[in-house]
XYZ file of N, CA and C in Angstrom:
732
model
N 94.452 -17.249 20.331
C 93.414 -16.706 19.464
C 93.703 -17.078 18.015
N 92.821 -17.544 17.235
C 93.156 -17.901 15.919
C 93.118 -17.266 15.250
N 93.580 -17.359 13.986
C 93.840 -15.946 12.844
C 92.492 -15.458 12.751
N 91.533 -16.163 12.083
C 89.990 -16.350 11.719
C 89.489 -14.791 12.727
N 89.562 -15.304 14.051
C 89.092 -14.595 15.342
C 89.876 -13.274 15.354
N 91.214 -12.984 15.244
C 91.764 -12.081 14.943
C 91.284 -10.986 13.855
N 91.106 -11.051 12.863
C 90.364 -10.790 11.659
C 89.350 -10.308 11.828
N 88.716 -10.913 12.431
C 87.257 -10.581 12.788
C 86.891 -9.117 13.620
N 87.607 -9.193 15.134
C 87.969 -8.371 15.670
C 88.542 -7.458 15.331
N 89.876 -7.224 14.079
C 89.819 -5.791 13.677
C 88.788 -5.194 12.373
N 88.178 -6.022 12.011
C 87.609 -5.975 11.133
C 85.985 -4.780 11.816
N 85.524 -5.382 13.179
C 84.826 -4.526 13.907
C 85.555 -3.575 14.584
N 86.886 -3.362 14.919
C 87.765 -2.412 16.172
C 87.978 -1.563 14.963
N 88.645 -2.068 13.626
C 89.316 -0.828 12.752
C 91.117 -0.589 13.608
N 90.917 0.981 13.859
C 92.340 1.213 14.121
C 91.908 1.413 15.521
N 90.924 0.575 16.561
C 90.845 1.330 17.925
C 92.056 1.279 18.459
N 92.910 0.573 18.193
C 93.980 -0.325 19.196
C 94.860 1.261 19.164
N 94.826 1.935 17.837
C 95.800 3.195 18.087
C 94.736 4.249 18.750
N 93.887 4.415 19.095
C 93.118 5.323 20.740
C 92.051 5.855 19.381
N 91.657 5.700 18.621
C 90.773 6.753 17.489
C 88.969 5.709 17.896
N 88.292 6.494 18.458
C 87.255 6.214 18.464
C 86.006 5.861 17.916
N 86.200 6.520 16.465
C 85.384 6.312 15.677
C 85.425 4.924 14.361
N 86.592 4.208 14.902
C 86.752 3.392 14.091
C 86.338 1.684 14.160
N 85.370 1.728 15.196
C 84.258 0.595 15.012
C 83.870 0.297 13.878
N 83.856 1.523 12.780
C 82.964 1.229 12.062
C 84.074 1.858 10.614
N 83.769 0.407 9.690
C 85.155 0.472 8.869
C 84.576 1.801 7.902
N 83.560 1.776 7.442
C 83.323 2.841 6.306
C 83.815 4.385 6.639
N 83.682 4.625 7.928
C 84.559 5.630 8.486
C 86.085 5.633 7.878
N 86.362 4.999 7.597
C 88.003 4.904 7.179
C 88.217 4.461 5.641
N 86.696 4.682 4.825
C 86.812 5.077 3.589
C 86.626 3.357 2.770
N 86.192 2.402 3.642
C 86.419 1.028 3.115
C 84.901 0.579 2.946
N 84.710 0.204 1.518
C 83.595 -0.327 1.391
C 82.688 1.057 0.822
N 82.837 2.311 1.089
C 81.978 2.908 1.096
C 82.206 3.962 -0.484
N 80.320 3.854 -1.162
C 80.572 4.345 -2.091
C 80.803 5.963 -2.459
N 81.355 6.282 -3.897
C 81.808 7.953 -3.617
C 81.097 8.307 -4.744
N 80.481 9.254 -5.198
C 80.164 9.889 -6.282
C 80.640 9.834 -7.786
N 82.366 10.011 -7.210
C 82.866 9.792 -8.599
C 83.719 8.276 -8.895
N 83.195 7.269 -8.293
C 83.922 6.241 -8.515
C 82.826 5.445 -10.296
N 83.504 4.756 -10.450
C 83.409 3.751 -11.721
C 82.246 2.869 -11.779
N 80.660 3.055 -12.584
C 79.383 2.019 -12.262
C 80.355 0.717 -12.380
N 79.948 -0.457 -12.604
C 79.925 -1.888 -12.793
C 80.121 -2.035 -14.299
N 79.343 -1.713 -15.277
C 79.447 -1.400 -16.329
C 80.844 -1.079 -17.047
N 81.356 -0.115 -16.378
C 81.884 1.229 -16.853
C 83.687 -0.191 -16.849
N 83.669 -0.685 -15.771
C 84.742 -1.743 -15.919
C 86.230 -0.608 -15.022
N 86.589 -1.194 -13.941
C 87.758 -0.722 -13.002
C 89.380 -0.355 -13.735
N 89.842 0.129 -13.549
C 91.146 -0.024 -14.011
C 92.211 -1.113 -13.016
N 92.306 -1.690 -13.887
C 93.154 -2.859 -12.940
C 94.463 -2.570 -12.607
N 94.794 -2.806 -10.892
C 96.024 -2.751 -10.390
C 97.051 -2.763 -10.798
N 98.187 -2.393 -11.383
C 99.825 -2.681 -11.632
C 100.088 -3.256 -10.975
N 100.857 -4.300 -11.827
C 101.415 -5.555 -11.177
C 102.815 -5.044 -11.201
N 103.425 -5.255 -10.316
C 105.219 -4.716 -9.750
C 105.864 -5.826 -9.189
N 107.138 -5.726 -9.824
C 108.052 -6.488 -8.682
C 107.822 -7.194 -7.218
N 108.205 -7.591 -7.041
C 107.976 -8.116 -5.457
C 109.365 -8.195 -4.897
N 110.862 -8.108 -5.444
C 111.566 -7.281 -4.902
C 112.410 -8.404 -4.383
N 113.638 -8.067 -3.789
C 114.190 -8.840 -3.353
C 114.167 -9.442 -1.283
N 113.148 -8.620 -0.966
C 113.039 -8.607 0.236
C 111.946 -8.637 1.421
N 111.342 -9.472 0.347
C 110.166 -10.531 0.857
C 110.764 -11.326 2.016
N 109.933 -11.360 3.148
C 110.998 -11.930 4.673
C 111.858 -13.144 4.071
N 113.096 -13.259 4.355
C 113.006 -14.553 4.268
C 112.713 -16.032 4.979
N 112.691 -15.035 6.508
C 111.988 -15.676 8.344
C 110.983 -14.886 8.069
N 109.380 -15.478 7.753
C 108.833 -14.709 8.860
C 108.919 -14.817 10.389
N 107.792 -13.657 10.364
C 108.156 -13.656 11.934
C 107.101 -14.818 12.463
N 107.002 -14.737 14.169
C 106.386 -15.201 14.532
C 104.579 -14.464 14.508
N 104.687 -13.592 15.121
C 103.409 -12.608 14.773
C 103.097 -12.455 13.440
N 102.057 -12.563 12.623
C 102.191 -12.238 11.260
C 101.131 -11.826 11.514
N 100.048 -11.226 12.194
C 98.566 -10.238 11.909
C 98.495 -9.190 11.565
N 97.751 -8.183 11.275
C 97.690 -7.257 10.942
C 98.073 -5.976 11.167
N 98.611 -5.790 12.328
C 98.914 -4.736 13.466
C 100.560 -5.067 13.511
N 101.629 -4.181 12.673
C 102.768 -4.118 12.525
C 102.976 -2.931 13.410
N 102.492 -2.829 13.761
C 102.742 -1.480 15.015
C 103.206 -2.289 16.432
N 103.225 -3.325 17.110
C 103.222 -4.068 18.092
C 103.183 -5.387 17.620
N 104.505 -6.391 18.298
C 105.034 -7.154 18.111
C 104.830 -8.329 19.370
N 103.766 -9.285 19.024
C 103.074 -10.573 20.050
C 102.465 -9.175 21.343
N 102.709 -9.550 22.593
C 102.048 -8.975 23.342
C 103.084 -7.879 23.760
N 103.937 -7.481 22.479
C 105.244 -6.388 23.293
C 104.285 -5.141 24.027
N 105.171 -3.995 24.525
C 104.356 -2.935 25.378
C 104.984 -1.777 24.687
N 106.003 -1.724 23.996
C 106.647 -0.848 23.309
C 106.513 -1.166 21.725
N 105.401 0.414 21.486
C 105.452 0.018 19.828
C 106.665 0.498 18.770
N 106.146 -0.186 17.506
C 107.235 0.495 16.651
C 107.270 1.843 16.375
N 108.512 2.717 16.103
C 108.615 4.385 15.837
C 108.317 4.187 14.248
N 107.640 5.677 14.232
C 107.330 6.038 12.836
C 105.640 6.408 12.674
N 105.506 7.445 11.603
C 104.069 7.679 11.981
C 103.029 6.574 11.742
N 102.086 6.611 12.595
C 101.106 5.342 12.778
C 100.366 5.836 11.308
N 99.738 4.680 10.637
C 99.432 4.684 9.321
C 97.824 3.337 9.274
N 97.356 4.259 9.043
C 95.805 2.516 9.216
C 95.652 3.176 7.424
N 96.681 1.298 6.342
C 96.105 1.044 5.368
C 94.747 0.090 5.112
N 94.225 0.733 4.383
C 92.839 0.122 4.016
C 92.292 -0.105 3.115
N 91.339 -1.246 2.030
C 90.754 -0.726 1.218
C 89.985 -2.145 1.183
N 89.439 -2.748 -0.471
C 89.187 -3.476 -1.108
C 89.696 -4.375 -1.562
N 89.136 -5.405 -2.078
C 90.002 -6.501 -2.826
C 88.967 -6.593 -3.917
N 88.984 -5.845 -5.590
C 87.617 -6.051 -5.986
C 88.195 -6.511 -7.650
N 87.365 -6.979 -8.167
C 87.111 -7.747 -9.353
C 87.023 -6.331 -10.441
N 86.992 -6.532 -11.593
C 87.350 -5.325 -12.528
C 85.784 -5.096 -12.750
N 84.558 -6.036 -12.554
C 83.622 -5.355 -12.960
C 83.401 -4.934 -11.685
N 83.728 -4.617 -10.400
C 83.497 -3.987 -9.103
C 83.067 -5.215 -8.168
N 82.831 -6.409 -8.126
C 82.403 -7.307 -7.255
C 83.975 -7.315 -5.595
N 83.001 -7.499 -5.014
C 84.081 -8.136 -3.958
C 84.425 -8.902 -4.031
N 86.015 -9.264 -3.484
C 86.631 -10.565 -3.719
C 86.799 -10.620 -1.922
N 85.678 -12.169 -1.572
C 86.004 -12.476 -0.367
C 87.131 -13.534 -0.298
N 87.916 -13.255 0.897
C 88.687 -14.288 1.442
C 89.821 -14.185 0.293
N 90.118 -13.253 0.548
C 91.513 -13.213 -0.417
C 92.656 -13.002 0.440
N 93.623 -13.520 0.303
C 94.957 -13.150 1.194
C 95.732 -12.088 1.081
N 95.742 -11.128 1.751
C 96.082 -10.074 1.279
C 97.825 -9.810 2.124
N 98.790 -9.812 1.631
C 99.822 -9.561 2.241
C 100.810 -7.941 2.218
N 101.188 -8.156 2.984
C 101.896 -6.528 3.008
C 103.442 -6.659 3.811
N 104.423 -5.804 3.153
C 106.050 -5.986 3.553
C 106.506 -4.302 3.522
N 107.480 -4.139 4.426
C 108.133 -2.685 3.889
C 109.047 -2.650 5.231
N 109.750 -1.299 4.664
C 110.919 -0.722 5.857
C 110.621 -0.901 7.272
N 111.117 -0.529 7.922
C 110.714 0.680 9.342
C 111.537 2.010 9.124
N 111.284 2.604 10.489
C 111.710 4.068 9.835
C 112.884 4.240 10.181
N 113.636 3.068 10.115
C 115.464 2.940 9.617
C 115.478 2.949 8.515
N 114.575 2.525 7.474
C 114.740 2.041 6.051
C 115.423 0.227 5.877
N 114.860 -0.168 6.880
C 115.179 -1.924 6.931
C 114.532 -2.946 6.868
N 114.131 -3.587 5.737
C 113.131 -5.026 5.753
C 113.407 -5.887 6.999
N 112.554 -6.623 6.831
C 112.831 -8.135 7.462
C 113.555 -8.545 7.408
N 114.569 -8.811 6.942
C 115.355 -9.686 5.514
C 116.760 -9.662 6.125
N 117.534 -11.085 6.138
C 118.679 -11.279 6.665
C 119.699 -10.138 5.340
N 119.251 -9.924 4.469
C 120.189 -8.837 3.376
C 119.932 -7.800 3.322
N 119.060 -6.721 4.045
C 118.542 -5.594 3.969
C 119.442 -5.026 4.709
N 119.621 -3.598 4.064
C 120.227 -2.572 4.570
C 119.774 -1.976 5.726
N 120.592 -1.726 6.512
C 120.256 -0.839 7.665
C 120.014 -1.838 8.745
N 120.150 -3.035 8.602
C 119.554 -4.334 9.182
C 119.933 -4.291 10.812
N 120.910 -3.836 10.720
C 121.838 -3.762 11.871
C 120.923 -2.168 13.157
N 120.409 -1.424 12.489
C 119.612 -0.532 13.089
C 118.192 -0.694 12.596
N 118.110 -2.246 12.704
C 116.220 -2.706 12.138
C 115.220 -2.326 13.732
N 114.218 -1.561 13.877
C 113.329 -1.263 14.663
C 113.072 -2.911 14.996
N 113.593 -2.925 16.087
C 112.920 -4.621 16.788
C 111.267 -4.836 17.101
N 110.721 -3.654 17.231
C 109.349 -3.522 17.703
C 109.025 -3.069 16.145
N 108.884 -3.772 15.359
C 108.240 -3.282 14.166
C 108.048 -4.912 13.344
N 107.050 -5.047 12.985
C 106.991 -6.347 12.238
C 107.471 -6.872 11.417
N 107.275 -5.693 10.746
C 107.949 -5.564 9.089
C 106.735 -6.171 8.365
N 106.049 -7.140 8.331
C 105.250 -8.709 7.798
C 103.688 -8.329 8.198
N 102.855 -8.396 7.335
C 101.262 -8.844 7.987
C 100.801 -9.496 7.071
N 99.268 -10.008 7.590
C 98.600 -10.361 6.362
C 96.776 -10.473 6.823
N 96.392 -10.334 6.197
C 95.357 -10.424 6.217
C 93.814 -10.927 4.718
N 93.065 -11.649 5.461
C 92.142 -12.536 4.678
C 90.654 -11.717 4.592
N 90.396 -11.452 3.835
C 89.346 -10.014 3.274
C 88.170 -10.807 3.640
N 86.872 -9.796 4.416
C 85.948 -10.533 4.318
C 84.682 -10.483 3.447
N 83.592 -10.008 3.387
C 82.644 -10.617 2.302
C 82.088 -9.386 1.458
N 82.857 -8.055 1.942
C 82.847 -6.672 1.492
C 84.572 -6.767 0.350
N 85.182 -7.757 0.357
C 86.102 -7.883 -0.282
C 87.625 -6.724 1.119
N 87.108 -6.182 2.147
C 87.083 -5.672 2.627
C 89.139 -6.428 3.430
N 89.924 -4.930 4.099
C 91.068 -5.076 4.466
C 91.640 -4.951 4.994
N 92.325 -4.365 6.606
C 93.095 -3.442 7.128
C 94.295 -4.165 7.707
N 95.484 -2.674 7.623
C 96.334 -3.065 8.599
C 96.841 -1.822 9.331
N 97.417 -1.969 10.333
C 97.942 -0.882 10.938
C 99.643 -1.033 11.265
N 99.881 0.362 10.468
C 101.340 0.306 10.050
C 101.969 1.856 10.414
N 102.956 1.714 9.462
C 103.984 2.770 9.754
C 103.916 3.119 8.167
N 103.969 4.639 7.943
C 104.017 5.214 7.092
C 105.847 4.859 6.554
N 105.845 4.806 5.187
C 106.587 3.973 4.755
C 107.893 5.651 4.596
N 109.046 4.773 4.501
C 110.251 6.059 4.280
C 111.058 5.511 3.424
N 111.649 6.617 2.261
C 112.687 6.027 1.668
C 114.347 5.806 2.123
N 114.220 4.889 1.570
C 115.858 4.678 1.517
C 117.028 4.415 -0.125
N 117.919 4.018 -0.114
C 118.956 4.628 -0.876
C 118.454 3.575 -2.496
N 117.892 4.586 -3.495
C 117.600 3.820 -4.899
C 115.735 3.856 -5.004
N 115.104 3.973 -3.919
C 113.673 3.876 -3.953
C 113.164 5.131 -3.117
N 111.934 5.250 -3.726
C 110.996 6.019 -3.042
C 110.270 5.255 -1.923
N 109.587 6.380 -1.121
C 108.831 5.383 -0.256
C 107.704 4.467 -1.046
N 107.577 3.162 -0.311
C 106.658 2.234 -0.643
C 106.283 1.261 -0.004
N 104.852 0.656 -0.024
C 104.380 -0.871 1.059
C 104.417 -1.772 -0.238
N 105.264 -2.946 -0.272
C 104.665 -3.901 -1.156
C 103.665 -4.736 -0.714
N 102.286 -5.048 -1.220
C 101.557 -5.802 -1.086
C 101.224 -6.980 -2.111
N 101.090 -7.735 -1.924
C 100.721 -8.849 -2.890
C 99.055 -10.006 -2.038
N 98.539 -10.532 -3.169
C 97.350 -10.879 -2.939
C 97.359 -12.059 -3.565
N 96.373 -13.200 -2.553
C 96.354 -15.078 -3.101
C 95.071 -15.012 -2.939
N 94.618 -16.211 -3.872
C 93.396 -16.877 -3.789
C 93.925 -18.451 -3.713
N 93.424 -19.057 -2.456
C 93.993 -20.533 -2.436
C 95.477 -20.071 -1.791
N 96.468 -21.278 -3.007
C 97.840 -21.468 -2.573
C 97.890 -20.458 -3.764
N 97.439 -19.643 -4.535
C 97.986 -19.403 -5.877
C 97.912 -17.415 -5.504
N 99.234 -17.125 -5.907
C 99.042 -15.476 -6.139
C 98.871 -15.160 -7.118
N 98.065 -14.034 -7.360
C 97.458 -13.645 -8.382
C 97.412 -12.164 -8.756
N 98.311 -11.567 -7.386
C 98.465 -10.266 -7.768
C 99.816 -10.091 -6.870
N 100.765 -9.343 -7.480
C 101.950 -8.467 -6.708
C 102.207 -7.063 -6.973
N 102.012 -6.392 -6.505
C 102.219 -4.938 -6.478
C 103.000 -3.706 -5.727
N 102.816 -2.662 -5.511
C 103.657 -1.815 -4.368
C 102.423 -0.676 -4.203
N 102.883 -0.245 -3.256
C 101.808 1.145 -2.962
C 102.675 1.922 -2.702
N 102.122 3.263 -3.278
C 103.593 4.231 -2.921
C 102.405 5.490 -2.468
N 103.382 6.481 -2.340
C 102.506 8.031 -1.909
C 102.413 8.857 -2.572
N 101.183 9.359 -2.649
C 101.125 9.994 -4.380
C 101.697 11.298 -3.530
N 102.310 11.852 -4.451
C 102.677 13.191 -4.870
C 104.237 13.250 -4.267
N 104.438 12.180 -3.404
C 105.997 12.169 -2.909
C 106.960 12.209 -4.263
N 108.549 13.678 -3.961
C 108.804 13.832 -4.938
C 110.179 12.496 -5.237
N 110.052 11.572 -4.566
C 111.213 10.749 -5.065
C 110.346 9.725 -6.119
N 108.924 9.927 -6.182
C 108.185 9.125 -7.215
C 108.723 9.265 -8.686
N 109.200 10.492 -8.625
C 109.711 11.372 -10.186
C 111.028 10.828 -10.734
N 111.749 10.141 -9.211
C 113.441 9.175 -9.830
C 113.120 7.985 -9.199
N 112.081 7.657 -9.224
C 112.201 6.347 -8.918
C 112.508 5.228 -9.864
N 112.692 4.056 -10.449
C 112.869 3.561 -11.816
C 112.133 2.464 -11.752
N 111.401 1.974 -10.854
C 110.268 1.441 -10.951
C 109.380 2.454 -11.149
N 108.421 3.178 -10.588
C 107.443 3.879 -11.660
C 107.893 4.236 -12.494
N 109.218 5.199 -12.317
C 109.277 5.828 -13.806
C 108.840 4.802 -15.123
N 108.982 3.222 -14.896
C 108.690 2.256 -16.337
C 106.867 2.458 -16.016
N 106.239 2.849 -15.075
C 104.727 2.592 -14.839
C 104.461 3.579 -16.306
N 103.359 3.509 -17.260
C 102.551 4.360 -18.268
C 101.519 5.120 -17.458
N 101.353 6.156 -17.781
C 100.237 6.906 -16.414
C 99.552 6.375 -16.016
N 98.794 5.612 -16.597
C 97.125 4.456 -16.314
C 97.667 3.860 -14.881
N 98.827 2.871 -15.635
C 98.802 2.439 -14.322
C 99.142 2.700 -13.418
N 100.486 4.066 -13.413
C 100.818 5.182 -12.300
C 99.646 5.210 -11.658
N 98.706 5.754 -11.984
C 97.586 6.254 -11.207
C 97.008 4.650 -10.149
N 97.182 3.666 -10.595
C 96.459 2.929 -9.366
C 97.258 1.878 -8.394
N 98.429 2.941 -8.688
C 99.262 2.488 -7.356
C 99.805 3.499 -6.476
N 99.751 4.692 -6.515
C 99.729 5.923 -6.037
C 98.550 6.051 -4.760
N 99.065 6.441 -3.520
C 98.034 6.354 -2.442
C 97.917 7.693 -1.324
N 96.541 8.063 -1.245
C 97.097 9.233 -0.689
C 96.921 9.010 1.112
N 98.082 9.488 1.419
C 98.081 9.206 3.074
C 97.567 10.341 3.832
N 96.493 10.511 4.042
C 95.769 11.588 5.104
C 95.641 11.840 6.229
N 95.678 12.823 7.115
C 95.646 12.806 8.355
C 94.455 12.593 8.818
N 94.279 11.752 9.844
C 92.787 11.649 10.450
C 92.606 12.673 11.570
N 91.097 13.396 11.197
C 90.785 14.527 11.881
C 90.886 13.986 13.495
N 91.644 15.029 14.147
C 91.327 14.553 15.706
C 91.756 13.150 16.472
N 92.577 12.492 15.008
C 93.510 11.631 15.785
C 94.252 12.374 17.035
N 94.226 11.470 18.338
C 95.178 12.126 19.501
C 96.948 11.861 19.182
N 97.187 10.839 17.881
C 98.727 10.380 17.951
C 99.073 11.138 16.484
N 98.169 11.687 15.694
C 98.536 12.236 14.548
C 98.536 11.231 13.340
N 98.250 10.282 13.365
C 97.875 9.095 12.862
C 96.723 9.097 11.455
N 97.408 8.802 10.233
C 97.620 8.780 8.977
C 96.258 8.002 8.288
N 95.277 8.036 7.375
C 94.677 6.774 6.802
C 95.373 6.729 5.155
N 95.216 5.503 4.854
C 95.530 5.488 3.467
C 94.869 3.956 2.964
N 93.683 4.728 1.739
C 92.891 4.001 1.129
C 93.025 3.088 0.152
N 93.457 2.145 -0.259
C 94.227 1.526 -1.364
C 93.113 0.567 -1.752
N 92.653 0.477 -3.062
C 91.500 -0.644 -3.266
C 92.577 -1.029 -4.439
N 92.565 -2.415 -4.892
C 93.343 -3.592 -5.294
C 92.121 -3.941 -6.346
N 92.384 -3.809 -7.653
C 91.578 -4.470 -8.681
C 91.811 -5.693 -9.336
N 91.707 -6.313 -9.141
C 92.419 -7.933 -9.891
C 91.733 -8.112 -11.122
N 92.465 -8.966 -12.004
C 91.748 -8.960 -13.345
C 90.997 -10.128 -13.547
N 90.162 -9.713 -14.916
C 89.045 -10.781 -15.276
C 89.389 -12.417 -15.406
N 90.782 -12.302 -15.719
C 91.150 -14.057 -16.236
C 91.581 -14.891 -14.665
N 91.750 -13.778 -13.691
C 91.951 -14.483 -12.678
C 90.620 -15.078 -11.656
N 89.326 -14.349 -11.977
C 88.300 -13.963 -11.323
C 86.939 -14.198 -11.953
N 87.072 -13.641 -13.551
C 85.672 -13.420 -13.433
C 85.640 -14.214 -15.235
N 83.806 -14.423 -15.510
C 83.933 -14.913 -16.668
C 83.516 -13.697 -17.351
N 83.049 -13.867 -18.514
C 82.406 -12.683 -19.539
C 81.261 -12.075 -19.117
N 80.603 -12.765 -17.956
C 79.397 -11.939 -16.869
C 79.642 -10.977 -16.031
N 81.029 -10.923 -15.692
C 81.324 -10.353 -14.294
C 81.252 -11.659 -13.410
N 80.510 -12.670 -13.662
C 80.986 -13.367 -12.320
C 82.055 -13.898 -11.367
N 82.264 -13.882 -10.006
C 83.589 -14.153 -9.523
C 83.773 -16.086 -9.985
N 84.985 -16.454 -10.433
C 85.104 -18.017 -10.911
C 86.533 -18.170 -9.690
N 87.267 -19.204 -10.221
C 88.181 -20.002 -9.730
C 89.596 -18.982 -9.762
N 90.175 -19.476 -9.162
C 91.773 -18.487 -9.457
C 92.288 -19.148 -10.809
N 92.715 -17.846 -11.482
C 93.728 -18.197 -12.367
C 95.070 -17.917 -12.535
N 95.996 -17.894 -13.443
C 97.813 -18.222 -13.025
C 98.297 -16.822 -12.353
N 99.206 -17.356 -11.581
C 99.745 -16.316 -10.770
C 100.583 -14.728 -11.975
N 100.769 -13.903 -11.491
C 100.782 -12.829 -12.530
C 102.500 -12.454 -11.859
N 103.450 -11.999 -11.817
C 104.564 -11.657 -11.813
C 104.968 -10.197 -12.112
């Protein structure tokens, strides 16, 4: 099955693959869909914090790299840790969608162990856990993956790093963390965040009503900025230099 086809299919399934029924349909899970108090077009987005990308970016990926870090190629045993369907946007600062953006995502398992031939805990790394996904947004600027709610380990709070390409070129690197978790308060990466941008990397992880596995959503929309995207219209243009 090709990535393309893959994509596609969760893009209509959502999180069915974890037993939740109502997730045919992505706006159910908070993606794409508008809220009362969100930001006109006009009014102009607050753009994403750009963060580190850390020392533990895979240095193998794996073989599986889709979206579904919960289950590993056709394994039968998933990864431990609470099931987590992240979701959101990929959108431009005056609100446009950004289609076909590469959207990538990295973090622990619930050992506290990357991918990564140098990561701690490596030695008790969840084998049924991916660690790695990625996924290519479609014309809603639109995103998902299905994961494991992230845990801390020794110096950090919990967090998913995600980072985002247009082309060969990245143009955004960031982290997602959990708002109100209290290791956010010693962490020393946010602690350097200024509130503004505290606030749009902070994510809140919710329980989905009537999940049968107890199974988590968390909404994350990704604002990229004007010099990468857009001209003095709002219109979406060409990629511009990668941001660090």
């Amino acid at each position: 099955m090709s990535y393309r086809i893959q994509r596609r299919i969760w893009i209509q399934s959502g999180a069915a693959a974890a037993g939740l029924t109502f997730t045919a349909r992505p706006e159910l899970l908070g993606i794409g869909r508008c809220r009362a108090d969100e930001p006109t077009l006009a009014e102009q987005l607050s753009l994403t914090a750009s963060m580190t990308e850390g020392p533990f970016y895979p240095d193998k990926l794996p073989i599986d790299t889709d979206n579904d870090l919960l289950i590993v190629n056709d394994a039968i045993t998933p990864a431990v840790g609470e099931i987590t369907h992240l979701a959101g946007r990929v959108l431009s600062r005056s609100g446009n969608p950004v289609r076909n953006a590469f959207v990538e995502i990295w973090q622990v398992d619930s050992q506290g162990a990357y991918l990564h031939s140098q990561s701690s805990n490596r030695e008790k790394r969840d084998s049924n856990f991916q660690g790695y996904g990625r996924f290519l947004t479609d014309s809603q600027g639109r995103y998902y993956f299905r994961t494991v709610k992230p845990v801390p380990y020794p110096g950090r709070t919990p967090h998913i790093h995600v980072a985002v390409s247009r082309g060969d070129k990245r143009v955004l690197t960031t982290q997602a963390f959990i708002k109100g978790h209290p290791g956010n308060e010693t962490d020393g990466l946010v602690r350097r965040l200024n509130p503004q941008d505290r606030k749009t990397v902070m994510v809140d992880f919710q329980p989905i009503a009537d999940s049968p596995n107890g199974a988590l959503q968390a909404n994350f929309d990704i604002v990229l900025g004007k010099t990468a995207f857009e001209d003095d219209g709002g219109n979406l243009r060409g990629v511009g230099p990668r941001q660090s």
